[in-house]
PDB file of C-alpha atoms in Angstrom:
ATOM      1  CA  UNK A1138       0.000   0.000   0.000  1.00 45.00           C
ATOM      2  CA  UNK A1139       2.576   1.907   1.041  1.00 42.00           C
ATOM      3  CA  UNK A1140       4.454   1.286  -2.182  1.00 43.00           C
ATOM      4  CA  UNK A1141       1.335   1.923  -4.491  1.00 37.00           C
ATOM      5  CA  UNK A1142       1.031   5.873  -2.676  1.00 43.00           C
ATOM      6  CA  UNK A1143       4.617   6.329  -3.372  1.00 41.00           C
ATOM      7  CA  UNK A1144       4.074   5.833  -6.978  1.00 40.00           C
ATOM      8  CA  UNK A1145       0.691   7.755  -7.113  1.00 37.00           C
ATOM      9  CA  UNK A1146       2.825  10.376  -5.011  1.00 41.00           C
ATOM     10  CA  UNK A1147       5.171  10.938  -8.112  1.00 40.00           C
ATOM     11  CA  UNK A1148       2.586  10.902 -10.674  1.00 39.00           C
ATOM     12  CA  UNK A1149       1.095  13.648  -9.349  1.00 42.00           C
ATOM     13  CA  UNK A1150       4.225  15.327  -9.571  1.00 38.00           C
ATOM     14  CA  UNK A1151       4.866  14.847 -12.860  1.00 38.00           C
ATOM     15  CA  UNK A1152       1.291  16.225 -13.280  1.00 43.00           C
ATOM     16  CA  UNK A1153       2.061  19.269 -11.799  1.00 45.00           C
ATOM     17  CA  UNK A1154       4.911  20.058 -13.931  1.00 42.00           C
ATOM     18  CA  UNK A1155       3.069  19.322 -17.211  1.00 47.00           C
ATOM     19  CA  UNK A1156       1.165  22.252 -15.991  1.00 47.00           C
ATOM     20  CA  UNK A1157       3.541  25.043 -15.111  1.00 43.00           C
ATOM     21  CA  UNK A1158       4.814  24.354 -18.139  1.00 37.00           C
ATOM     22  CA  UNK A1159       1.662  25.519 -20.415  1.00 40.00           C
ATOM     23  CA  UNK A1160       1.375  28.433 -18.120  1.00 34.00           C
ATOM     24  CA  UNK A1161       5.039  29.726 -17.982  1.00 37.00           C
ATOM     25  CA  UNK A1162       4.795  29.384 -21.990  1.00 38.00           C
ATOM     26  CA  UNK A1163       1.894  30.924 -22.510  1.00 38.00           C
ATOM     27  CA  UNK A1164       2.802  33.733 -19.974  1.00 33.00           C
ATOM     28  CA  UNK A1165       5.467  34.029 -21.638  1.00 36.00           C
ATOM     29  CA  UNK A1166       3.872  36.113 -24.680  1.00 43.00           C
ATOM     30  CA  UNK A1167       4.335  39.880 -24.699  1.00 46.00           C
ATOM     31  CA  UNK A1168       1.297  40.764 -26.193  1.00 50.00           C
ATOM     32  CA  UNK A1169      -1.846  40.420 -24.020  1.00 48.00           C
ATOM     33  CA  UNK A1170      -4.566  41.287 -26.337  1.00 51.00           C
ATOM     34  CA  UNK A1171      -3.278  38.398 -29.017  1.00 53.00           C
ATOM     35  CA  UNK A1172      -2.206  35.770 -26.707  1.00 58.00           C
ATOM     36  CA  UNK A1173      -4.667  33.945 -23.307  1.00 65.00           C
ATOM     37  CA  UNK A1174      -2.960  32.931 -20.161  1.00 75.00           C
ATOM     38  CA  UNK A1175      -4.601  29.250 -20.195  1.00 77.00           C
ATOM     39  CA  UNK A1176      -3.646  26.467 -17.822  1.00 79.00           C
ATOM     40  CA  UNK A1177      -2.790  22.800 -19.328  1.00 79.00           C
ATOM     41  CA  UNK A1178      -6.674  21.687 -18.758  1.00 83.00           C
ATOM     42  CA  UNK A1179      -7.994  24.477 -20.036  1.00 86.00           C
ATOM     43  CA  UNK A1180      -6.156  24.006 -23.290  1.00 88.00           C
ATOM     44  CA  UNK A1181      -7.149  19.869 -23.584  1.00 90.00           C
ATOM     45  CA  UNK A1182     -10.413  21.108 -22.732  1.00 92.00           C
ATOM     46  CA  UNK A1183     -10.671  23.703 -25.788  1.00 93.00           C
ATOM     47  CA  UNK A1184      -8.947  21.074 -28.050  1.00 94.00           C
ATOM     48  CA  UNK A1185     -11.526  17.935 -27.318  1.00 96.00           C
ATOM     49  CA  UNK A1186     -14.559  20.650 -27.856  1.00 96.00           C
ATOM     50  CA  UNK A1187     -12.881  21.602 -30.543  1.00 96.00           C
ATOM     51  CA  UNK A1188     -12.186  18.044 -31.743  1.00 97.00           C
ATOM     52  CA  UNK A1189     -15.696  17.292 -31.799  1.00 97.00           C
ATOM     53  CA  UNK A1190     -17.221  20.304 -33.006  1.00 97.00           C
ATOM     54  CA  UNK A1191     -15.242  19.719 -35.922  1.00 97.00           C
ATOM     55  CA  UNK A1192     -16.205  15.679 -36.264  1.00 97.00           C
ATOM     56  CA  UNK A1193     -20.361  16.869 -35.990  1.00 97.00           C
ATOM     57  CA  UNK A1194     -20.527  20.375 -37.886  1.00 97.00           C
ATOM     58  CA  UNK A1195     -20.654  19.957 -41.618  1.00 97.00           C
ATOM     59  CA  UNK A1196     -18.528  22.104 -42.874  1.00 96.00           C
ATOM     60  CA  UNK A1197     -15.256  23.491 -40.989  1.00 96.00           C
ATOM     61  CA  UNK A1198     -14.623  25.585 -37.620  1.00 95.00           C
ATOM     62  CA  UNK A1199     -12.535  28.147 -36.586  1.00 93.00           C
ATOM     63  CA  UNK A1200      -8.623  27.124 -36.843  1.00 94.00           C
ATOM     64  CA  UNK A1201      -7.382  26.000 -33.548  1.00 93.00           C
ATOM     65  CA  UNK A1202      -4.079  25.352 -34.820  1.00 92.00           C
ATOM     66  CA  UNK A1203      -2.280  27.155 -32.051  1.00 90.00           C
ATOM     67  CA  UNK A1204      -4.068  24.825 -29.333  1.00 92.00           C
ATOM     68  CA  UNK A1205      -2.882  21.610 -31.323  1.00 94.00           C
ATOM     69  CA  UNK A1206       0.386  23.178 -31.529  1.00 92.00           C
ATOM     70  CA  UNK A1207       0.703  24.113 -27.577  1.00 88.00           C
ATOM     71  CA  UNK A1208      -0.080  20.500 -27.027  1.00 89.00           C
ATOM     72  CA  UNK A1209       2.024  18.745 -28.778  1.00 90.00           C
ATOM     73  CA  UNK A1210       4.605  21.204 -28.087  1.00 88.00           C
ATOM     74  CA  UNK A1211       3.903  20.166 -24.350  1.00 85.00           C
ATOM     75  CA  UNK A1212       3.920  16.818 -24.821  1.00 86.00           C
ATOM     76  CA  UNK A1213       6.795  16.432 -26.414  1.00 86.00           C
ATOM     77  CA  UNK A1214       8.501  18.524 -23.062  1.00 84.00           C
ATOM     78  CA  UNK A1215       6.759  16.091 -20.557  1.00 83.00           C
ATOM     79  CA  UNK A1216       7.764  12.955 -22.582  1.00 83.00           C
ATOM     80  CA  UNK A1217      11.373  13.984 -22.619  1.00 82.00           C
ATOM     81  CA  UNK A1218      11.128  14.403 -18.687  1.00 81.00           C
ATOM     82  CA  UNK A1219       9.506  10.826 -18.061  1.00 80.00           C
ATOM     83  CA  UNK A1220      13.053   9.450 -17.375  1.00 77.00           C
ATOM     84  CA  UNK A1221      13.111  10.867 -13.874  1.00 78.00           C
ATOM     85  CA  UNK A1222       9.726   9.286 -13.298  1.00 78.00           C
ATOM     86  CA  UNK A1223       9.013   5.975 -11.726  1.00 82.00           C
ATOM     87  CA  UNK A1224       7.482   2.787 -14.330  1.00 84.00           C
ATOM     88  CA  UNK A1225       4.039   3.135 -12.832  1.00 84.00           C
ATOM     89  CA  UNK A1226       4.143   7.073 -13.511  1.00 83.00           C
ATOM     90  CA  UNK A1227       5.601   6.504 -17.117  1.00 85.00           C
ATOM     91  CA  UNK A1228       2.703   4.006 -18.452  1.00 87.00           C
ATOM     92  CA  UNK A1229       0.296   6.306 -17.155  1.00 87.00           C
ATOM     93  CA  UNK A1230       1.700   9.339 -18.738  1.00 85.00           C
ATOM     94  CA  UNK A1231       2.441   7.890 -21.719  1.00 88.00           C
ATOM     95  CA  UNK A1232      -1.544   6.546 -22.146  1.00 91.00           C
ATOM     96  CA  UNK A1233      -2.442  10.177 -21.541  1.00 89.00           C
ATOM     97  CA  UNK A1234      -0.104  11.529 -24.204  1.00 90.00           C
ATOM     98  CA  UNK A1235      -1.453   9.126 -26.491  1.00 93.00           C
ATOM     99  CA  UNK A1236      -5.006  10.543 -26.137  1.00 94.00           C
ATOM    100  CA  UNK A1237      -3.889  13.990 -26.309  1.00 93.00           C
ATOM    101  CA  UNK A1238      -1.582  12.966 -29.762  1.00 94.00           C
ATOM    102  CA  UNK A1239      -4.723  11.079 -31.162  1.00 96.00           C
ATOM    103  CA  UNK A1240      -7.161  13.919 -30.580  1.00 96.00           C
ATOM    104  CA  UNK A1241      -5.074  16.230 -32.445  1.00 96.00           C
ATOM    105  CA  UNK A1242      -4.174  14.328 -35.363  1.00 96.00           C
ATOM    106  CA  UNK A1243      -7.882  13.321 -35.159  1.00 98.00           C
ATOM    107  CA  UNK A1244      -8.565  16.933 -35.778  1.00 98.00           C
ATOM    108  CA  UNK A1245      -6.508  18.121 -38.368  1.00 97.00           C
ATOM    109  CA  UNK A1246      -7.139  14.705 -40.299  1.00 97.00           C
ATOM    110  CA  UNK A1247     -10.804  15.702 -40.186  1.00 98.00           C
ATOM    111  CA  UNK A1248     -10.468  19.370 -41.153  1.00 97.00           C
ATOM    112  CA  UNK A1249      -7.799  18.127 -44.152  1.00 97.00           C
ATOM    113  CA  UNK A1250     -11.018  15.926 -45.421  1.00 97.00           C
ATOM    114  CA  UNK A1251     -13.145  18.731 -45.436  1.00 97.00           C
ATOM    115  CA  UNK A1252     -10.931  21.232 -46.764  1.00 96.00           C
ATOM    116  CA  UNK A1253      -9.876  18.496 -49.795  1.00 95.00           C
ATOM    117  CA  UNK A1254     -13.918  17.868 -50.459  1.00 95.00           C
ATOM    118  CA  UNK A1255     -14.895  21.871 -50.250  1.00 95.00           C
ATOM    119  CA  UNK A1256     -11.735  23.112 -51.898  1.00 94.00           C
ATOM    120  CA  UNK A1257     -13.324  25.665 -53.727  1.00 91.00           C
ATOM    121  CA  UNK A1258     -15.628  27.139 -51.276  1.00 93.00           C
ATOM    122  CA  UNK A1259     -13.230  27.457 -48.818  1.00 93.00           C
ATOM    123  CA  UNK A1260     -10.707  29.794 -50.839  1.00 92.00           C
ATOM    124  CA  UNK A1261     -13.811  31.420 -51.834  1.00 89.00           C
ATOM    125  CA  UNK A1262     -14.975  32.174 -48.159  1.00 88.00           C
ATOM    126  CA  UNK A1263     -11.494  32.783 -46.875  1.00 86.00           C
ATOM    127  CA  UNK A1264     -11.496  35.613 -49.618  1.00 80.00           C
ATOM    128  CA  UNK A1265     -14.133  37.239 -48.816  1.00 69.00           C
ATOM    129  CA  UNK A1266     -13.541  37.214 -44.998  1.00 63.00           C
ATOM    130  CA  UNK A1267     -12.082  40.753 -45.041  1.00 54.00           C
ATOM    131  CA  UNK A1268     -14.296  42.481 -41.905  1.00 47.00           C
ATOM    132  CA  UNK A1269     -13.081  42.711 -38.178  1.00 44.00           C
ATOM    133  CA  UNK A1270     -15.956  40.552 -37.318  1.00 46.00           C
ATOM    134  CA  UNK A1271     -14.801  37.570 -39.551  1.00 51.00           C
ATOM    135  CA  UNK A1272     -14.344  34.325 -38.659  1.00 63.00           C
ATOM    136  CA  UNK A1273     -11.223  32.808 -40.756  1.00 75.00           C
ATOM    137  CA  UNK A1274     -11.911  29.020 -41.126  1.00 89.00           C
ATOM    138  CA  UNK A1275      -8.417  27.975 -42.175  1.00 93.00           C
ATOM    139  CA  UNK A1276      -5.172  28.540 -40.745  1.00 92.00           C
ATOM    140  CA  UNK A1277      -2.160  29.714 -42.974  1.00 92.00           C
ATOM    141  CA  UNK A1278      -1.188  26.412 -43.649  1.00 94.00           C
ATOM    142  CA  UNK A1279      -4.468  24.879 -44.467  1.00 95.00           C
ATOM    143  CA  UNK A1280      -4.969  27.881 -47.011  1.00 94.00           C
ATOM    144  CA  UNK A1281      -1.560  26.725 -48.750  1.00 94.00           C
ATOM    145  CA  UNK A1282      -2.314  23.349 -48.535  1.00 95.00           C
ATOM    146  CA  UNK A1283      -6.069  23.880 -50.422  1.00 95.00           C
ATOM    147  CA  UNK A1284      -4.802  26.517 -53.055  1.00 94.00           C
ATOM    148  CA  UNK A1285      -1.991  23.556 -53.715  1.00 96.00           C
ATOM    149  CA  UNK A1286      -4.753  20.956 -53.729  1.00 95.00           C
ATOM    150  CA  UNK A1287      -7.057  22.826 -55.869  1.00 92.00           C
ATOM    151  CA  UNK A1288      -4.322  23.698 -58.329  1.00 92.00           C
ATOM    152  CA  UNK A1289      -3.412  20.031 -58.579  1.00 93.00           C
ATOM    153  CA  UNK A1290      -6.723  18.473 -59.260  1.00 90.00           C
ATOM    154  CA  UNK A1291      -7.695  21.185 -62.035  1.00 87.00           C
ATOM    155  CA  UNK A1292      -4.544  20.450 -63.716  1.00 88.00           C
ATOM    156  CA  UNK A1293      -4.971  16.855 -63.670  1.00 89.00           C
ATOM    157  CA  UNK A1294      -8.523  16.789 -64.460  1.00 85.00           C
ATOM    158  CA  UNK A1295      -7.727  19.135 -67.896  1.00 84.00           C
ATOM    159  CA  UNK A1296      -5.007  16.640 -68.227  1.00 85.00           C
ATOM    160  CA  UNK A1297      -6.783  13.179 -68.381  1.00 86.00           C
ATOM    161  CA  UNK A1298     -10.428  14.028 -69.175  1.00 82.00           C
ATOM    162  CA  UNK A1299     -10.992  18.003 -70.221  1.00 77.00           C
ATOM    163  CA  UNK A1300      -8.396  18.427 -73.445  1.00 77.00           C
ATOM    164  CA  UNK A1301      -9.440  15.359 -75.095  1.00 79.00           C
ATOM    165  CA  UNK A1302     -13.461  16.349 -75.069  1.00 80.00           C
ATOM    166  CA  UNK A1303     -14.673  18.533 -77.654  1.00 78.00           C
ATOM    167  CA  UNK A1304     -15.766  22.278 -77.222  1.00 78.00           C
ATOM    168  CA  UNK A1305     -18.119  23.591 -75.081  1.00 74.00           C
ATOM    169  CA  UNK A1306     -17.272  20.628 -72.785  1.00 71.00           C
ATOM    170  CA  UNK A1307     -13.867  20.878 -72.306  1.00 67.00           C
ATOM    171  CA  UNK A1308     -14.114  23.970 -69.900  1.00 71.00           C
ATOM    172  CA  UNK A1309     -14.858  23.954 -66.053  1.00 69.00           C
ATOM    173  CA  UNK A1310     -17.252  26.288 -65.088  1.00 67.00           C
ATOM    174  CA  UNK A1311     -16.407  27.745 -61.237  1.00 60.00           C
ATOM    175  CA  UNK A1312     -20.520  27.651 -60.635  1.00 56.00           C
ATOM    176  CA  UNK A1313     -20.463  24.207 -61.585  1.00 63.00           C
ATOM    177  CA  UNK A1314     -17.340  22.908 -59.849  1.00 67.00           C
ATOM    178  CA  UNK A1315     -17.973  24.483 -56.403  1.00 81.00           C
ATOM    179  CA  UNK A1316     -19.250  21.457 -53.731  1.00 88.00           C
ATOM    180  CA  UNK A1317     -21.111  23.466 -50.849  1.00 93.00           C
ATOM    181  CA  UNK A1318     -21.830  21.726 -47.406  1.00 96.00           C
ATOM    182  CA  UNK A1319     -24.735  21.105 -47.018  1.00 96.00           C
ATOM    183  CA  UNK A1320     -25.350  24.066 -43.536  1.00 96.00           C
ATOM    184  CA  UNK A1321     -29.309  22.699 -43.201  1.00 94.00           C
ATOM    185  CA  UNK A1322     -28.059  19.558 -42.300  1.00 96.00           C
ATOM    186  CA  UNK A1323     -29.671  18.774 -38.113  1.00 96.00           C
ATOM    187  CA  UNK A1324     -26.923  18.592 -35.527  1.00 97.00           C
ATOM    188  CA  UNK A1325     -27.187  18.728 -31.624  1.00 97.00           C
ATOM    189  CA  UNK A1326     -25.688  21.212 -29.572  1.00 97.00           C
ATOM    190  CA  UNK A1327     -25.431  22.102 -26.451  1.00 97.00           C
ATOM    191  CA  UNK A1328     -26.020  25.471 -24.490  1.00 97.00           C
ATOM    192  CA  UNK A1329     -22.761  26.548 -22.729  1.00 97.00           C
ATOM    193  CA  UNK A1330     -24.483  29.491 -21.220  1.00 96.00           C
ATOM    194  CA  UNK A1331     -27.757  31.400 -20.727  1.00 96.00           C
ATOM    195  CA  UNK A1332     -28.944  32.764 -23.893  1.00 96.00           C
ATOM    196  CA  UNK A1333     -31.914  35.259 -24.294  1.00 94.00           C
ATOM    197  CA  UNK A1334     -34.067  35.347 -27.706  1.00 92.00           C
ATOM    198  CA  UNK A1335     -32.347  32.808 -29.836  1.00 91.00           C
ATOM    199  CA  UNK A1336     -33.989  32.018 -33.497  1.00 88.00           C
ATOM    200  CA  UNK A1337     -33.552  28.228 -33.722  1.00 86.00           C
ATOM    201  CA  UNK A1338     -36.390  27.253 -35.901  1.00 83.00           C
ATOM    202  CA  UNK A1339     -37.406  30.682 -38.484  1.00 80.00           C
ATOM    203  CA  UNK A1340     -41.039  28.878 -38.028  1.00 83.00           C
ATOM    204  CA  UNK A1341     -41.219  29.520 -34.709  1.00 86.00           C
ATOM    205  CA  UNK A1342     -40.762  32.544 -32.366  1.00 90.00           C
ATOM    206  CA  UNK A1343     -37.654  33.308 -30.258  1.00 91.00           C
ATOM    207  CA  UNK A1344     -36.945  31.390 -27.405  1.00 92.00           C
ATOM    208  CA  UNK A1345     -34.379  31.843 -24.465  1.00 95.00           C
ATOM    209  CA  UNK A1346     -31.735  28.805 -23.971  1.00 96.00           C
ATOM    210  CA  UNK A1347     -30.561  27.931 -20.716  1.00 96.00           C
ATOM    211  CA  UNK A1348     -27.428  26.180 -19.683  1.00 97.00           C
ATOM    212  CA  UNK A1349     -26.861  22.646 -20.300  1.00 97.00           C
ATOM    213  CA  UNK A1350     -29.629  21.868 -22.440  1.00 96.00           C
ATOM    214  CA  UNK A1351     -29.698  19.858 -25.095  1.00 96.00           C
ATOM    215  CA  UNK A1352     -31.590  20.517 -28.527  1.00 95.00           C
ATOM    216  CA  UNK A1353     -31.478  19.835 -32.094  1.00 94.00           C
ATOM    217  CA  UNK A1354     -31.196  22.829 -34.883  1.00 94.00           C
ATOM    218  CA  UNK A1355     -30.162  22.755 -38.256  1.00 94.00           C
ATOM    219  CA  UNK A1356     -26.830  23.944 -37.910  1.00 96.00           C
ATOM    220  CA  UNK A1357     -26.681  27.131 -40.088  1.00 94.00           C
ATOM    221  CA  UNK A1358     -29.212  29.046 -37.227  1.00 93.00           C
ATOM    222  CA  UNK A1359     -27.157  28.286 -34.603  1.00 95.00           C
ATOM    223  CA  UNK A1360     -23.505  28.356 -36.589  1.00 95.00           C
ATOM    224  CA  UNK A1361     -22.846  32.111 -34.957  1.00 94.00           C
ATOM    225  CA  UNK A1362     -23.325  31.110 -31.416  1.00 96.00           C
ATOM    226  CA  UNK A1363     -21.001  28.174 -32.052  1.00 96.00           C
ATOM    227  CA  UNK A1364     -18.905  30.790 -33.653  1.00 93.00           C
ATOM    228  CA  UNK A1365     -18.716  32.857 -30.708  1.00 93.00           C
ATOM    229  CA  UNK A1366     -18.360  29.564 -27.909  1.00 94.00           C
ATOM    230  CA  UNK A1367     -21.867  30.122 -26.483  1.00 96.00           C
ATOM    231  CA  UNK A1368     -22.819  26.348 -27.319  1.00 97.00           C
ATOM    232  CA  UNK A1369     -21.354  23.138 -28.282  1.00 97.00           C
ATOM    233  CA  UNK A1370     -22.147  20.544 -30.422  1.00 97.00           C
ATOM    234  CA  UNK A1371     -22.551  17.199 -29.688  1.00 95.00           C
TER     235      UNK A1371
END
């Protein structure tokens, strides 16, 4: 018994300095109106709602690239200090950064699917997004990576199908070519916080959400107060 609190003992030690890591980093930053002082939990717990907002909504989120970053970052620092730890400590650290790895690549594997299906309306949104107020879906990497993507796939589709049909059908039309989500799709969310005369239904009045309910919306309604973290979806 006595053995078994020893080892529990250390883990929570290691614990403990997973998390003045996060916050000396993210302390660290200069800036205070671009940067948050989180804690290590409060950054797993934006990536997993993150992580499955991303999974349910049908089309993609805000980028939470610095979060999956930060993590692995993190992880990386922890797993490098697991030598001074004891066996019992290491296994359970090392199941925990496997969960944390998983959600993350998880994540960006899901957003890489949507940004490969929606190519084209995503570097059409992410143009237009030019107001204060703006949400950018993709990160500056995932913007590369789908004007590099889209450039491939018209250049291999003239190449094998569109030169050798005759005119008019050897030409892509962009109002053709563009694959929308589909935003009506029904998802269920969940209300993070009290919210006073939300439209939910347009065939219905107003209503007022409280916190922790449950309902079911079509998504583009409620895709603002995801936007702006007042819900989640689940």
């Amino acid at each position: 018994s006595s053995g078994i609190n020893a080892e529990y003992g250390e883990f929570q030690t290691v614990q403990h300095y997973f998390k003045r890591i996060n916050l000396r980093m993210d302390m660290s930053q200069e800036d205070d109106d671009q940067y948050e002082q989180l804690t290590a939990a409060q950054v797993l717990s934006r990536l997993e709602e993150s992580w499955v907002n991303e999974r349910v909504s049908p089309y993609l989120q805000e980028s939470q690239q610095e979060v999956v970053d930060c993590l692995l970052e993190q992880c990386q620092s922890v797993e490098e200090n697991l030598s001074r730890a004891s066996p019992f400590a290491v296994g359970i650290h090392q199941l925990e950064m496997q969960r944390i790895k998983y959600m993350a690549t998880d994540y960006l594997r899901t957003r890489l699917k949507k940004i490969e299906k929606y190519t084209e309306y995503a570097l059409e949104e992410q143009k237009g997004q030019d107001g204060e107020e703006s949400v950018l879906k993709l990160s500056p990497g995932e913007f590369s990576y789908a004007r590099e993507f889209h450039r491939n796939f018209q250049n291999h589709l003239k190449e094998t199908a569109l030169k050798h049909m005759p005119n008019p059908f050897n030409d892509i039309k962009k109002s053709q070519s563009v694959t929308a989500p589909n935003l009506n799709s029904f998802v269920f969310f969940k209300v993070k916080e009290d919210i006073r005369d939300v439209l939910v239904d347009p065939r219905e009045l107003p209503k007022d959400l409280s916190e922790g309910e449950i309902h079911i919306s079509k998504f583009l309604p409620i895709a603002t107060l995801l936007d702006q973290g007042k819900i989640n979806l689940v």
